[in-house]
CSV table of C-alpha atoms and ligand atoms in Angstrom, one decimal:
chain,number,residue,atom,x,y,z
A,1,MET,CA,56.7,-30.2,29.6
A,2,GLN,CA,57.8,-29.3,26.1
A,3,GLN,CA,55.8,-29.6,23.0
A,4,PHE,CA,57.0,-31.3,19.8
A,5,PRO,CA,57.7,-28.7,17.2
A,6,SER,CA,54.8,-28.2,14.8
A,7,GLU,CA,56.9,-28.2,11.7
A,8,LEU,CA,59.5,-31.0,11.1
A,9,LYS,CA,63.0,-29.8,11.3
A,10,LEU,CA,66.0,-31.5,9.6
A,11,MET,CA,68.3,-30.7,12.5
A,12,PRO,CA,67.8,-29.5,16.1
A,13,GLU,CA,68.2,-25.8,16.7
A,14,GLN,CA,71.8,-24.4,16.8
A,15,ALA,CA,71.8,-22.9,20.3
A,16,SER,CA,75.5,-23.1,21.3
A,17,THR,CA,78.8,-21.8,20.1
A,18,ILE,CA,79.9,-25.2,18.9
A,19,ALA,CA,76.6,-26.2,17.1
A,20,GLN,CA,77.5,-24.6,13.8
A,21,GLN,CA,80.9,-26.1,13.7
A,22,VAL,CA,79.5,-29.6,14.4
A,23,ASP,CA,76.8,-29.2,11.7
A,24,ALA,CA,79.2,-27.9,9.1
A,25,LEU,CA,81.4,-30.9,9.6
A,26,PHE,CA,78.4,-33.2,9.5
A,27,TYR,CA,77.1,-31.8,6.2
A,28,TYR,CA,80.6,-32.0,4.7
A,29,TRP,CA,80.8,-35.6,5.7
A,30,LEU,CA,77.3,-36.3,4.5
A,31,GLY,CA,78.1,-34.6,1.1
A,32,ILE,CA,81.2,-36.8,0.6
A,33,THR,CA,79.3,-39.9,1.5
A,34,LEU,CA,76.4,-39.1,-0.8
A,35,PHE,CA,78.8,-38.1,-3.7
A,36,PHE,CA,80.6,-41.5,-3.5
A,37,THR,CA,77.5,-43.5,-3.0
A,38,VAL,CA,76.0,-42.1,-6.2
A,39,LEU,CA,79.4,-42.4,-8.0
A,40,ILE,CA,79.9,-46.0,-7.0
A,41,VAL,CA,76.3,-47.1,-7.7
A,42,ALA,CA,76.3,-45.4,-11.1
A,43,ALA,CA,79.7,-47.0,-12.0
A,44,ILE,CA,78.3,-50.4,-11.0
A,45,ILE,CA,75.3,-50.0,-13.2
A,46,LEU,CA,77.3,-48.6,-16.1
A,47,PHE,CA,79.9,-51.4,-16.0
A,48,VAL,CA,77.3,-54.1,-15.6
A,49,VAL,CA,75.8,-52.9,-18.8
A,50,LYS,CA,78.9,-51.9,-20.7
A,51,TYR,CA,81.0,-55.0,-19.9
A,52,ARG,CA,78.4,-57.7,-19.9
A,53,ARG,CA,79.3,-61.0,-21.5
A,54,ARG,CA,78.0,-60.8,-25.1
A,55,ALA,CA,78.9,-64.3,-26.3
A,56,PRO,CA,79.1,-67.6,-24.4
A,57,GLY,CA,82.8,-68.1,-25.2
A,58,GLU,CA,83.9,-64.4,-24.7
A,59,ILE,CA,87.2,-63.9,-22.8
A,60,PRO,CA,88.0,-60.3,-21.6
A,61,ARG,CA,91.0,-58.4,-22.7
A,62,PRO,CA,93.9,-58.7,-20.1
A,63,ILE,CA,94.7,-55.6,-18.1
A,64,PHE,CA,98.2,-54.7,-17.0
A,65,GLY,CA,97.5,-51.9,-14.6
A,66,SER,CA,97.8,-48.2,-14.9
A,67,MET,CA,100.1,-46.0,-12.9
A,68,LYS,CA,98.0,-42.9,-13.5
A,69,LEU,CA,94.8,-44.6,-12.3
A,70,GLU,CA,96.4,-46.0,-9.2
A,71,THR,CA,97.9,-42.7,-8.3
A,72,ILE,CA,94.6,-41.0,-8.7
A,73,TRP,CA,92.7,-43.4,-6.5
A,74,ILE,CA,95.4,-43.3,-3.8
A,75,VAL,CA,95.9,-39.5,-3.7
A,76,ILE,CA,92.4,-38.3,-3.9
A,77,PRO,CA,90.9,-40.5,-1.1
A,78,PHE,CA,94.0,-39.7,1.0
A,79,LEU,CA,93.4,-36.0,0.7
A,80,ILE,CA,89.7,-36.5,1.5
A,81,ALA,CA,90.4,-38.6,4.5
A,82,MET,CA,93.0,-36.1,5.8
A,83,SER,CA,90.5,-33.2,5.4
A,84,LEU,CA,88.0,-35.1,7.5
A,85,PHE,CA,90.7,-35.9,10.1
A,86,VAL,CA,92.0,-32.3,10.3
A,87,TRP,CA,88.6,-30.7,10.4
A,88,GLY,CA,87.2,-33.4,12.8
A,89,ALA,CA,90.2,-32.9,15.2
A,90,LYS,CA,89.7,-29.2,15.1
A,91,VAL,CA,86.0,-29.5,16.2
A,92,TYR,CA,86.9,-32.2,18.6
A,93,PHE,CA,89.4,-30.2,20.5
A,94,ALA,CA,87.1,-27.1,20.5
A,95,GLN,CA,84.5,-29.3,22.2
A,96,TYR,CA,86.6,-31.3,24.6
A,97,ARG,CA,89.2,-28.8,25.7
A,98,ILE,CA,87.5,-27.5,28.8
A,99,PRO,CA,88.0,-23.7,29.1
A,100,LYS,CA,89.3,-22.4,32.4
A,101,ASP,CA,87.2,-19.3,32.7
A,102,ALA,CA,83.9,-21.2,33.0
A,103,LEU,CA,81.0,-21.3,35.5
A,104,ASP,CA,81.3,-24.6,37.4
A,105,ILE,CA,78.1,-26.6,37.7
A,106,TYR,CA,78.1,-30.1,39.3
A,107,VAL,CA,75.9,-32.8,37.9
A,108,VAL,CA,75.0,-36.1,39.6
A,109,GLY,CA,73.0,-38.7,37.6
A,110,LYS,CA,71.0,-41.5,39.1
A,111,GLN,CA,68.3,-43.8,38.0
A,112,TRP,CA,66.4,-41.8,36.7
A,113,MET,CA,67.1,-38.2,37.2
A,114,TRP,CA,69.7,-35.4,36.9
A,115,LYS,CA,70.7,-33.5,40.0
A,116,MET,CA,72.5,-30.2,39.5
A,117,GLN,CA,74.2,-27.8,41.8
A,118,HIS,CA,75.3,-24.3,41.0
A,119,PRO,CA,78.5,-22.7,42.3
A,120,THR,CA,76.3,-20.5,44.6
A,121,GLY,CA,74.6,-23.5,46.1
A,122,GLN,CA,71.2,-23.6,44.3
A,123,ARG,CA,70.1,-27.1,43.5
A,124,GLU,CA,67.9,-28.3,40.7
A,125,ILE,CA,66.5,-31.6,39.6
A,126,ASN,CA,66.0,-32.3,35.8
A,127,GLU,CA,66.3,-28.6,35.2
A,128,LEU,CA,69.3,-26.5,34.6
A,129,HIS,CA,69.2,-22.7,34.5
A,130,VAL,CA,72.3,-21.2,32.8
A,131,PRO,CA,73.1,-17.7,31.6
A,132,MET,CA,73.5,-17.0,27.9
A,133,GLY,CA,76.9,-16.1,26.5
A,134,ARG,CA,78.8,-17.6,29.4
A,135,LYS,CA,81.0,-20.7,29.3
A,136,ILE,CA,79.5,-23.4,31.5
A,137,ARG,CA,81.6,-26.3,32.7
A,138,LEU,CA,79.8,-29.4,34.0
A,139,THR,CA,81.7,-31.8,36.3
A,140,MET,CA,79.6,-35.0,36.3
A,141,THR,CA,79.4,-38.3,38.0
A,142,THR,CA,76.7,-40.9,38.8
A,143,GLU,CA,75.4,-42.8,41.9
A,144,ASP,CA,74.7,-46.0,40.0
A,145,VAL,CA,75.1,-46.9,36.3
A,146,ILE,CA,76.5,-45.1,33.3
A,147,HIS,CA,74.3,-42.3,32.0
A,148,SER,CA,75.1,-39.8,29.3
A,149,PHE,CA,74.3,-36.1,29.4
A,150,TYR,CA,73.0,-34.9,26.1
A,151,ILE,CA,71.7,-31.6,24.9
A,152,PRO,CA,71.0,-31.9,21.2
A,153,ASP,CA,70.4,-28.2,20.5
A,154,PHE,CA,73.9,-27.5,21.9
A,155,ARG,CA,75.5,-30.5,20.1
A,156,VAL,CA,77.1,-31.7,23.3
A,157,LYS,CA,77.1,-35.1,24.9
A,158,MET,CA,79.3,-36.7,27.5
A,159,ASP,CA,79.2,-40.0,29.3
A,160,VAL,CA,78.5,-39.8,33.1
A,161,VAL,CA,80.4,-42.7,34.6
A,162,PRO,CA,80.3,-44.2,38.1
A,163,GLY,CA,83.5,-43.9,40.1
A,164,ARG,CA,85.0,-41.0,38.2
A,165,TYR,CA,84.4,-37.5,37.0
A,166,THR,CA,83.9,-36.5,33.4
A,167,GLN,CA,83.6,-32.9,32.2
A,168,MET,CA,82.0,-31.1,29.4
A,169,TRP,CA,81.4,-27.5,28.5
A,170,PHE,CA,79.1,-25.3,26.4
A,171,GLU,CA,78.2,-21.7,25.8
A,172,ALA,CA,74.5,-21.2,25.0
A,173,THR,CA,73.8,-18.5,22.4
A,174,LYS,CA,70.0,-18.1,22.5
A,175,PRO,CA,67.6,-17.8,25.5
A,176,GLY,CA,65.0,-20.5,25.6
A,177,ARG,CA,64.2,-24.0,26.8
A,178,TYR,CA,66.1,-26.9,25.5
A,179,HIS,CA,65.8,-30.7,25.8
A,180,LEU,CA,68.1,-32.6,28.0
A,181,PHE,CA,68.3,-36.3,27.5
A,182,CYS,CA,70.1,-39.3,28.9
A,183,ALA,CA,71.8,-40.9,25.9
A,184,GLU,CA,73.0,-44.1,27.5
A,185,TYR,CA,70.6,-47.0,28.1
A,186,CYS,CA,70.4,-47.1,31.9
A,187,GLY,CA,67.5,-49.3,32.8
A,188,MET,CA,63.7,-49.3,32.8
A,189,ASN,CA,63.0,-45.5,32.9
A,190,HIS,CA,66.0,-44.5,30.7
A,191,SER,CA,63.6,-42.9,28.2
A,192,ARG,CA,62.1,-40.7,30.9
A,193,MET,CA,65.5,-39.5,32.2
A,194,THR,CA,65.0,-36.2,30.6
A,195,GLY,CA,65.1,-32.6,31.6
A,196,THR,CA,65.2,-29.0,30.5
A,197,VAL,CA,68.0,-26.6,30.1
A,198,ILE,CA,66.8,-23.1,30.5
A,199,VAL,CA,69.0,-20.4,29.0
A,200,MET,CA,68.4,-17.0,30.4
A,201,ARG,CA,69.8,-13.5,29.7
A,202,PRO,CA,72.5,-12.8,32.3
A,203,ASP,CA,70.4,-10.3,34.2
A,204,GLU,CA,67.5,-12.9,34.4
A,205,TYR,CA,69.9,-15.5,35.5
A,206,GLN,CA,71.2,-13.2,38.3
A,207,ALA,CA,67.6,-12.6,39.3
A,208,TRP,CA,66.9,-16.3,39.3
A,209,LEU,CA,69.9,-17.0,41.5
A,210,SER,CA,69.0,-14.3,44.0
A,211,GLY,CA,65.5,-15.8,44.3
A,212,ASN,CA,67.1,-19.0,45.7
A,213,THR,CA,69.7,-17.8,48.1
A,214,SER,CA,69.0,-19.9,51.2
A,215,GLN,CA,71.6,-22.5,50.3
A,216,LEU,CA,75.3,-22.7,51.0
A,217,SER,CA,77.7,-23.0,48.1
A,218,PRO,CA,79.2,-26.4,47.4
A,219,ALA,CA,82.5,-25.1,48.7
A,220,GLN,CA,80.9,-24.0,52.0
A,221,GLN,CA,79.0,-27.3,52.3
A,222,GLY,CA,82.3,-29.0,51.7
A,223,GLU,CA,83.9,-27.0,54.4
A,224,GLN,CA,81.2,-28.1,56.9
A,225,LEU,CA,81.7,-31.7,55.9
A,226,PHE,CA,85.4,-31.3,56.3
A,227,GLN,CA,84.8,-30.3,59.9
A,228,THR,CA,82.2,-32.9,60.7
A,229,LEU,CA,84.1,-35.8,59.1
A,230,GLY,CA,87.1,-34.9,61.2
A,231,CYS,CA,89.4,-34.2,58.2
A,232,THR,CA,90.8,-31.2,60.0
A,233,THR,CA,92.4,-33.3,62.7
A,234,CYS,CA,95.0,-34.7,60.2
A,235,HIS,CA,95.1,-32.3,57.3
A,236,LEU,CA,96.6,-29.3,59.1
A,237,ASN,CA,97.9,-26.2,57.2
A,238,GLY,CA,101.6,-26.8,56.9
A,239,GLY,CA,101.2,-30.6,56.7
A,240,ARG,CA,103.9,-32.7,58.3
A,241,ASP,CA,106.0,-29.7,59.3
A,242,ALA,CA,103.1,-28.4,61.4
A,243,GLY,CA,102.6,-31.8,63.0
A,244,GLY,CA,99.8,-33.0,60.7
A,245,ARG,CA,99.5,-36.6,59.9
A,246,GLY,CA,98.1,-35.9,56.5
A,247,PRO,CA,99.3,-33.6,53.7
A,248,GLN,CA,98.2,-30.0,53.6
A,249,LEU,CA,95.3,-29.5,51.2
A,250,ALA,CA,95.4,-25.7,50.6
A,251,GLY,CA,96.9,-24.9,47.3
A,252,ILE,CA,97.3,-28.5,46.0
A,253,PHE,CA,94.5,-28.5,43.5
A,254,GLY,CA,95.8,-28.7,39.9
A,255,LYS,CA,99.4,-29.1,41.2
A,256,PRO,CA,101.7,-32.1,40.8
A,257,VAL,CA,102.0,-34.3,43.9
A,258,GLN,CA,105.0,-36.4,44.7
A,259,LEU,CA,104.0,-39.9,45.7
A,260,GLU,CA,105.7,-42.6,47.7
A,261,GLY,CA,107.7,-44.6,45.2
A,262,GLY,CA,108.8,-41.6,43.1
A,263,GLN,CA,105.7,-41.2,40.9
A,264,THR,CA,104.0,-37.8,40.4
A,265,VAL,CA,100.3,-37.2,39.9
A,266,VAL,CA,98.4,-34.1,39.3
A,267,ALA,CA,95.9,-33.3,42.0
A,268,ASP,CA,92.8,-33.1,39.9
A,269,GLU,CA,89.2,-34.0,40.7
A,270,ASN,CA,89.7,-37.7,40.0
A,271,TYR,CA,92.8,-37.9,42.2
A,272,LEU,CA,91.0,-36.1,45.1
A,273,ARG,CA,88.1,-38.4,44.7
A,274,GLU,CA,90.3,-41.5,44.8
A,275,SER,CA,92.2,-40.2,47.8
A,276,ILE,CA,88.9,-39.8,49.8
A,277,LEU,CA,87.4,-43.2,48.8
A,278,ASN,CA,90.5,-45.3,48.6
A,279,PRO,CA,93.2,-43.4,50.5
A,280,SER,CA,95.9,-46.1,50.3
A,281,ALA,CA,95.9,-46.1,46.5
A,282,LYS,CA,98.3,-43.2,46.2
A,283,ILE,CA,100.3,-42.2,49.2
A,284,VAL,CA,101.9,-38.8,49.2
A,285,ALA,CA,105.7,-39.0,49.7
A,286,GLY,CA,106.6,-38.7,53.4
A,287,TYR,CA,103.2,-39.8,54.8
A,288,SER,CA,102.0,-43.2,55.8
A,289,ALA,CA,98.8,-45.0,54.8
A,290,ILE,CA,96.8,-44.2,58.0
A,291,MET,CA,93.8,-42.5,56.5
A,292,PRO,CA,90.5,-44.5,56.7
A,293,THR,CA,88.3,-44.8,53.7
A,294,TYR,CA,85.2,-42.7,53.4
A,295,GLN,CA,83.6,-45.0,51.0
A,296,GLY,CA,79.9,-45.3,51.9
A,297,GLN,CA,80.1,-42.4,54.3
A,298,VAL,CA,79.9,-39.6,51.8
A,299,SER,CA,77.5,-39.4,48.9
A,300,GLU,CA,78.5,-38.4,45.4
A,301,GLU,CA,77.1,-34.9,46.0
A,302,GLN,CA,79.1,-34.6,49.2
A,303,LEU,CA,82.2,-35.8,47.4
A,304,LEU,CA,81.8,-33.0,44.9
A,305,GLN,CA,81.3,-30.5,47.8
A,306,LEU,CA,84.5,-31.7,49.5
A,307,ILE,CA,86.4,-31.3,46.2
A,308,ALA,CA,84.8,-27.9,45.6
A,309,TYR,CA,86.1,-26.9,49.1
A,310,ILE,CA,89.6,-28.2,48.4
A,311,LYS,CA,89.6,-26.3,45.1
A,312,SER,CA,88.5,-23.1,46.9
A,313,LEU,CA,91.6,-23.4,49.1
A,314,SER,CA,93.8,-23.0,46.1
A,315,PRO,CA,94.9,-19.5,45.0
A,316,GLN,CA,93.6,-20.1,41.5
A,317,SER,CA,91.6,-23.2,40.7
A,318,GLY,CA,93.3,-23.8,37.4
A,319,ASN,CA,91.7,-26.6,35.5
A,320,ALA,CA,94.3,-27.3,32.8
A,321,ALA,CA,95.3,-30.6,34.3
A,322,MET,CA,91.8,-32.1,34.3
A,323,THR,CA,91.2,-30.7,30.9
A,324,SER,CA,94.1,-32.4,29.2
A,325,ALA,CA,93.5,-35.6,31.1
A,326,ASN,CA,89.9,-35.6,29.9
A,327,ALA,CA,90.8,-34.9,26.3
A,328,ALA,CA,93.4,-37.8,26.4
A,329,GLN,CA,90.8,-40.1,28.0
A,330,ALA,CA,88.2,-39.2,25.5
A,331,ALA,CA,90.7,-39.5,22.7
A,332,SER,CA,91.6,-43.0,23.7
A,333,SER,CA,88.0,-44.3,23.2
A,334,PRO,CA,85.3,-42.7,21.1
A,335,ASN,CA,82.7,-42.9,23.8
A,336,GLY,CA,84.9,-41.4,26.4
A,337,GLN,CA,84.5,-44.5,28.5
A,338,ARG,CA,87.3,-46.4,30.0
A,339,ARG,CA,85.9,-49.5,31.5
B,401,CUA,CU1,70.3,-42.5,32.4
B,401,CUA,CU2,69.7,-43.5,30.3
């Protein structure tokens, strides 16, 4: 367990590459807010005194407007608002555009714990070991209600939503132990849904990984599931041309897929997930809706493993599609929630 810091700090530690950008924007915003609060309150007090009614029958002088004054109070607030917008957008995109060259870690939330799996197979509960100076991409979902994955010292937070994947990334800059919180009220023990992110030097991280090698990687576990669930009987290499009743899966990740009805979708994590749980939702052009649903037969972790396996079949598991979809989704609502 962590101790509360002995001295009170104004802000949490800045322990990721994004932290300083977020704080600079925050202080700029705070400064503007304070400046105008003081200005407006001072003007109110000054005007109350200066323009008070001095005689019972006093009538104020009529005012016919001032072009100069109106120009000033339109142009200056416009410039300030635009500076906040441009700066905010810059930080927003830095934070929500998920880089491609990142270490993939899978996160499943449930009442009331965090389960993580590393690309090499190691699993952790309420602890996450990551190397310093390396971009980390989290692909997250939940088994029950909405949670939110929040690391204050890194200034990153992302909703973890049932029925879909959300992603976030960070790059830690200092070794140490950092609080991990659930930042979305999720029931009785919400306040105890906490954990620790342990940032290690790269060599220490390698040593930590090699101390826990008995596990299969998510992609290998996905491959086993792919066999035991019988996916291989329909999804042959070569697809229909090879006599398969389902489309070929090798190489599809991140690529556009032509659907029955002329639509095209990009085969990202959320599309693969939907195709496993609700196969008739989007039928690939040239195939029929014969795939049974695997709803209830695979857990959230197994779904992530199946997707990791399908990703691993692709020459390069480019993530640009998911990234832009995520940014658009997050842009459409400030919480990054859709439902
Ligand atoms: Cu999970 Cu609050």
